[in-house]
Coordinates of C-alpha atoms in Angstrom, one line a residue:
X1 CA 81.2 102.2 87.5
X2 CA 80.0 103.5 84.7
X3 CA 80.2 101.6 80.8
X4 CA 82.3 103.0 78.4
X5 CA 81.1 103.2 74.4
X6 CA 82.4 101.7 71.9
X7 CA 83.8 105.4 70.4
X8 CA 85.7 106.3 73.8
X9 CA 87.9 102.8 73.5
X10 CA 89.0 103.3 70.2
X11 CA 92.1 105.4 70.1
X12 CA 92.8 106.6 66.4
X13 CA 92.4 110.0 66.0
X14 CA 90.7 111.4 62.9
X15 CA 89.7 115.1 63.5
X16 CA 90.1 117.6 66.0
X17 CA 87.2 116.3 68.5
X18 CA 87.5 113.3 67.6
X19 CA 84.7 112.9 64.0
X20 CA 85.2 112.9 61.1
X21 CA 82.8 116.0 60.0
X22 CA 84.7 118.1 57.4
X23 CA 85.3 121.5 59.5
X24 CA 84.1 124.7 58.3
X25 CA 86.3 127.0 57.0
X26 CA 85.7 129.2 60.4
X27 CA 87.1 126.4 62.2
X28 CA 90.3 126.1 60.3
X29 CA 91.0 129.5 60.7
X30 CA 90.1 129.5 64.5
X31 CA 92.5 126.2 64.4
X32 CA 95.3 127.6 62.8
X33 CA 95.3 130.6 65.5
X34 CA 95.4 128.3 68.6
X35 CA 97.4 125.1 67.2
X36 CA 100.1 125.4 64.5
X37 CA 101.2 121.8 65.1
X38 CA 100.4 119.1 62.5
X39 CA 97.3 117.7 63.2
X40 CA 97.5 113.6 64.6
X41 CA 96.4 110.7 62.7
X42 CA 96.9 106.6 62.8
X43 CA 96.9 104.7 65.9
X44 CA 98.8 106.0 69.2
X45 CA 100.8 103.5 70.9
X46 CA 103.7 104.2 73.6
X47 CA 106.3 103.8 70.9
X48 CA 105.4 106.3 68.4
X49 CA 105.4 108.6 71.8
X50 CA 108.6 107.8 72.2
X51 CA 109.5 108.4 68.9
X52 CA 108.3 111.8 68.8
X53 CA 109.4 112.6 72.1
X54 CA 113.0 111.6 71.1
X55 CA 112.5 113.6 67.9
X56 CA 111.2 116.5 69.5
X57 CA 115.0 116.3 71.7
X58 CA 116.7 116.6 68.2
X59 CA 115.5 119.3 68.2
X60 CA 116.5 120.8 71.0
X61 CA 119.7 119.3 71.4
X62 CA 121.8 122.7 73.0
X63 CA 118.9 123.9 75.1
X64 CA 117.1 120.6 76.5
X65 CA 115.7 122.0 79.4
X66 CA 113.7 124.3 77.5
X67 CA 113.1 121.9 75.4
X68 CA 111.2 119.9 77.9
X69 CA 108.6 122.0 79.0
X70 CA 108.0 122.9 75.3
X71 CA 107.2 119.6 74.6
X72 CA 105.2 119.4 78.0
X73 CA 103.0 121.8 76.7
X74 CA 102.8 120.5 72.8
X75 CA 99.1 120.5 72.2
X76 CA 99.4 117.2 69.8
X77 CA 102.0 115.1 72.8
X78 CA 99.7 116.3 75.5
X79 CA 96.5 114.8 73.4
X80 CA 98.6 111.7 72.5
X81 CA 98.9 110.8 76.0
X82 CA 95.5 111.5 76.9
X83 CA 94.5 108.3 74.2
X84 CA 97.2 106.5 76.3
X85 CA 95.2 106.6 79.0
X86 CA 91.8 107.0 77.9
X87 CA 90.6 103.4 77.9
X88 CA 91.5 102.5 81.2
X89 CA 89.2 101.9 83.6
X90 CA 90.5 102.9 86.6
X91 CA 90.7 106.0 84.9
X92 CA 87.0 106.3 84.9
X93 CA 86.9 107.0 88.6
X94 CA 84.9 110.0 89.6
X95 CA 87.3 113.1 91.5
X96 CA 86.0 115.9 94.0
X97 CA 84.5 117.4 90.9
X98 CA 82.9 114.6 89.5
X99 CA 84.6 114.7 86.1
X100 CA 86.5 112.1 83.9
X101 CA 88.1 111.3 81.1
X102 CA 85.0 111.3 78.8
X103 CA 84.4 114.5 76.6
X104 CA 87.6 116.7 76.9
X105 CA 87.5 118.7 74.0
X106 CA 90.6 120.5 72.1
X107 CA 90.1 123.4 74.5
X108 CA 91.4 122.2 77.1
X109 CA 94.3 120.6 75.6
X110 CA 94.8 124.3 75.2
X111 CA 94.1 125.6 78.4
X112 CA 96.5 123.1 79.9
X113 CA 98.9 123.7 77.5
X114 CA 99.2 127.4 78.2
X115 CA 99.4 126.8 81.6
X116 CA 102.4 124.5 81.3
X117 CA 104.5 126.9 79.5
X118 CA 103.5 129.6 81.2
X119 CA 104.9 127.9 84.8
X120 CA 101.3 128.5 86.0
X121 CA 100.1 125.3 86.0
X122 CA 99.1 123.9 89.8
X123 CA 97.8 120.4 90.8
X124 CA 95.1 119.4 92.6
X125 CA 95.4 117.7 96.4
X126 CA 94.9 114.2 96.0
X127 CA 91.4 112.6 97.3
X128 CA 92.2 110.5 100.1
X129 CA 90.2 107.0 100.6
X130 CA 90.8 104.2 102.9
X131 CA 91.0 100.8 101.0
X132 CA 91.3 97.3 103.2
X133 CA 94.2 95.1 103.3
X134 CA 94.3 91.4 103.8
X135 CA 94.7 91.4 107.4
X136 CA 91.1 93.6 107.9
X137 CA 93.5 96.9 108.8
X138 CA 93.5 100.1 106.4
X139 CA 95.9 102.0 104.3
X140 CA 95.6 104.8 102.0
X141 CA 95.1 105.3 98.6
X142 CA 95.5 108.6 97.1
X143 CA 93.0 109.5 94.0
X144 CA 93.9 112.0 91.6
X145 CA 91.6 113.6 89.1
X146 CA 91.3 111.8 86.5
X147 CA 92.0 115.0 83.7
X148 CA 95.7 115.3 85.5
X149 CA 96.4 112.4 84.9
X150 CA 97.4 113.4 81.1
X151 CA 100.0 115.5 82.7
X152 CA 101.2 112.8 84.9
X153 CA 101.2 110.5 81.7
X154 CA 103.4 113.2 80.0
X155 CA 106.0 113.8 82.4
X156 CA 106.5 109.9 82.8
X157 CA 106.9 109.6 79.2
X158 CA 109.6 112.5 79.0
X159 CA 110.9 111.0 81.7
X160 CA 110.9 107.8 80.8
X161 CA 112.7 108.6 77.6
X162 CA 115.8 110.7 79.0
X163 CA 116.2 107.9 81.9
X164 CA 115.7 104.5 80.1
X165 CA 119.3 104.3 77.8
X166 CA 121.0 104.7 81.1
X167 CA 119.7 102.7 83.3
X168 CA 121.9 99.4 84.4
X169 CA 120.1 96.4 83.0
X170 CA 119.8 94.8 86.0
X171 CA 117.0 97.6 86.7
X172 CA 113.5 96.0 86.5
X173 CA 111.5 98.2 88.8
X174 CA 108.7 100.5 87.3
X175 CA 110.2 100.1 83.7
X176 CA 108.4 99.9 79.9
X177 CA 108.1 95.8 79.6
X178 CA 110.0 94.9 82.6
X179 CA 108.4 93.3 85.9
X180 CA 109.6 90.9 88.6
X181 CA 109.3 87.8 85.9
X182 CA 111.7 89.3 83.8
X183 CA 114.3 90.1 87.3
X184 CA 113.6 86.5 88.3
X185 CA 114.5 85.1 85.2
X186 CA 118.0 85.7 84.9
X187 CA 118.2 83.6 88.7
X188 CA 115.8 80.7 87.2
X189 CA 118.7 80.6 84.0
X190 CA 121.7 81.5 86.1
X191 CA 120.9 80.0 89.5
X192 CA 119.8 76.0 89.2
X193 CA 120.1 75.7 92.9
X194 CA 117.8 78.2 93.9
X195 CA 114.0 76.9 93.6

C-alpha cells in the first residue's frame, strides 16, 4: 500500500483544487459558469454535513424528492464527502482501473454531478476477491472503486439524515456513534444478573 502525504490527510479546503494560489481572472469566470454554489471553507466533519444536508431539506420542504437528487448532485456536498472519506486507508485500494482517491480534480465533481441529475449515472461491478476466514475456508469480499465511493458516501449521509429521527432507540445497528457497546450497555445497567 502506498503512503499518503501529509497534504492528502488534511481535510480543510481552501481553493478550488485544493491551494491556495489566487486564481486568475479566467478561472473565475470559467468557475462561475460550471459552479454557482458558494465555494467551501473550514474543516469538514460529518456534522456540518448534516447540517447542510438538513438545511438543504428546508429548502425543499413541498418537493423532497426532488430535492434529493439535487442535493445528490450539489458540486460542494458531493466534494464534502469526498474529504470524508479521503484519509482513509482502505480507501487507498487500487480498482480494475487502477485509480484512487488521490488527485480528483473539480472536474470530476462536475462530471459526476451532471450525471446524477441527469439519471445517467451507472456504477461499476464490484471487483470480487477471496479473503480467508479463521477456519482456513474463503468468503467474498466485494471491492468497489475507490472514486464511487463519494457517491456511496452521499447517499448514506442523505440517508442517514431522513432515517435517523425515526429510528426506535433501541436501534444500534450501522448507526452515527452507536455500536454493540452502546446496545450492551443498557443490559450491563438494567440486567445485574446477566454477566
Amino acid at each position: 500500500m502506498r503512503a499518503r502525504s501529509h497534504h492528502s490527510t488534511e481535510q480543510s479546503v481552501t481553493g478550488s483544487d485544493g491551494d491556495n494560489k489566487p486564481s486568475g481572472k479566467g478561472d473565475s469566470d470559467e468557475k462561475n459558469k460550471t459552479n454557482k454554489s458558494k465555494p467551501l471553507s473550514g474543516i469538514v466533519t460529518p456534522a456540518k454535513v448534516r447540517g447542510f444536508i438538513l438545511n438543504e431539506f428546508n429548502k425543499y420542504n413541498k418537493d423532497k424528492l426532488n430535492g434529493i437528487i439535487r442535493i445528490l448532485s450539489d458540486f460542494n456536498y458531493l466534494k464534502m464527502c469526498y474529504l470524508l472519506i479521503k484519509h482513509k486507508p482502505g480507501n487507498m485500494t487500487k480498482y480494475i482501473q487502477n485509480e484512487t482517491l488521490d488527485g480528483i480534480k473539480d472536474s470530476f465533481f462536475e462530471k459526476i454531478s451532471k450525471e446524477l441529475l441527469s439519471g445517467s449515472y451507472n456504477f461499476n461491478p464490484s471487483r470480487r476477491h477471496m479473503i480467508p476466514k479463521k477456519d482456513g475456508s474463503l468468503r467474498p469480499l466485494g471491492i468497489s472503486s475507490p472514486r464511487e465511493k463519494i457517491v456511496h458516501k452521499a447517499l448514506q449521509m442523505i440517508l442517514e439524515c431522513i432515517y435517523e429521527p425515526i429510528f426506535h432507540d433501541c436501534s444500534h445497528g450501522f448507526r452515527p456513534k452507536r455500536s454493540v457497546h452502546t446496545a450492551l450497555y443498557p443490559i450491563y445497567l438494567k440486567g445485574h444478573h446477566h454477566t
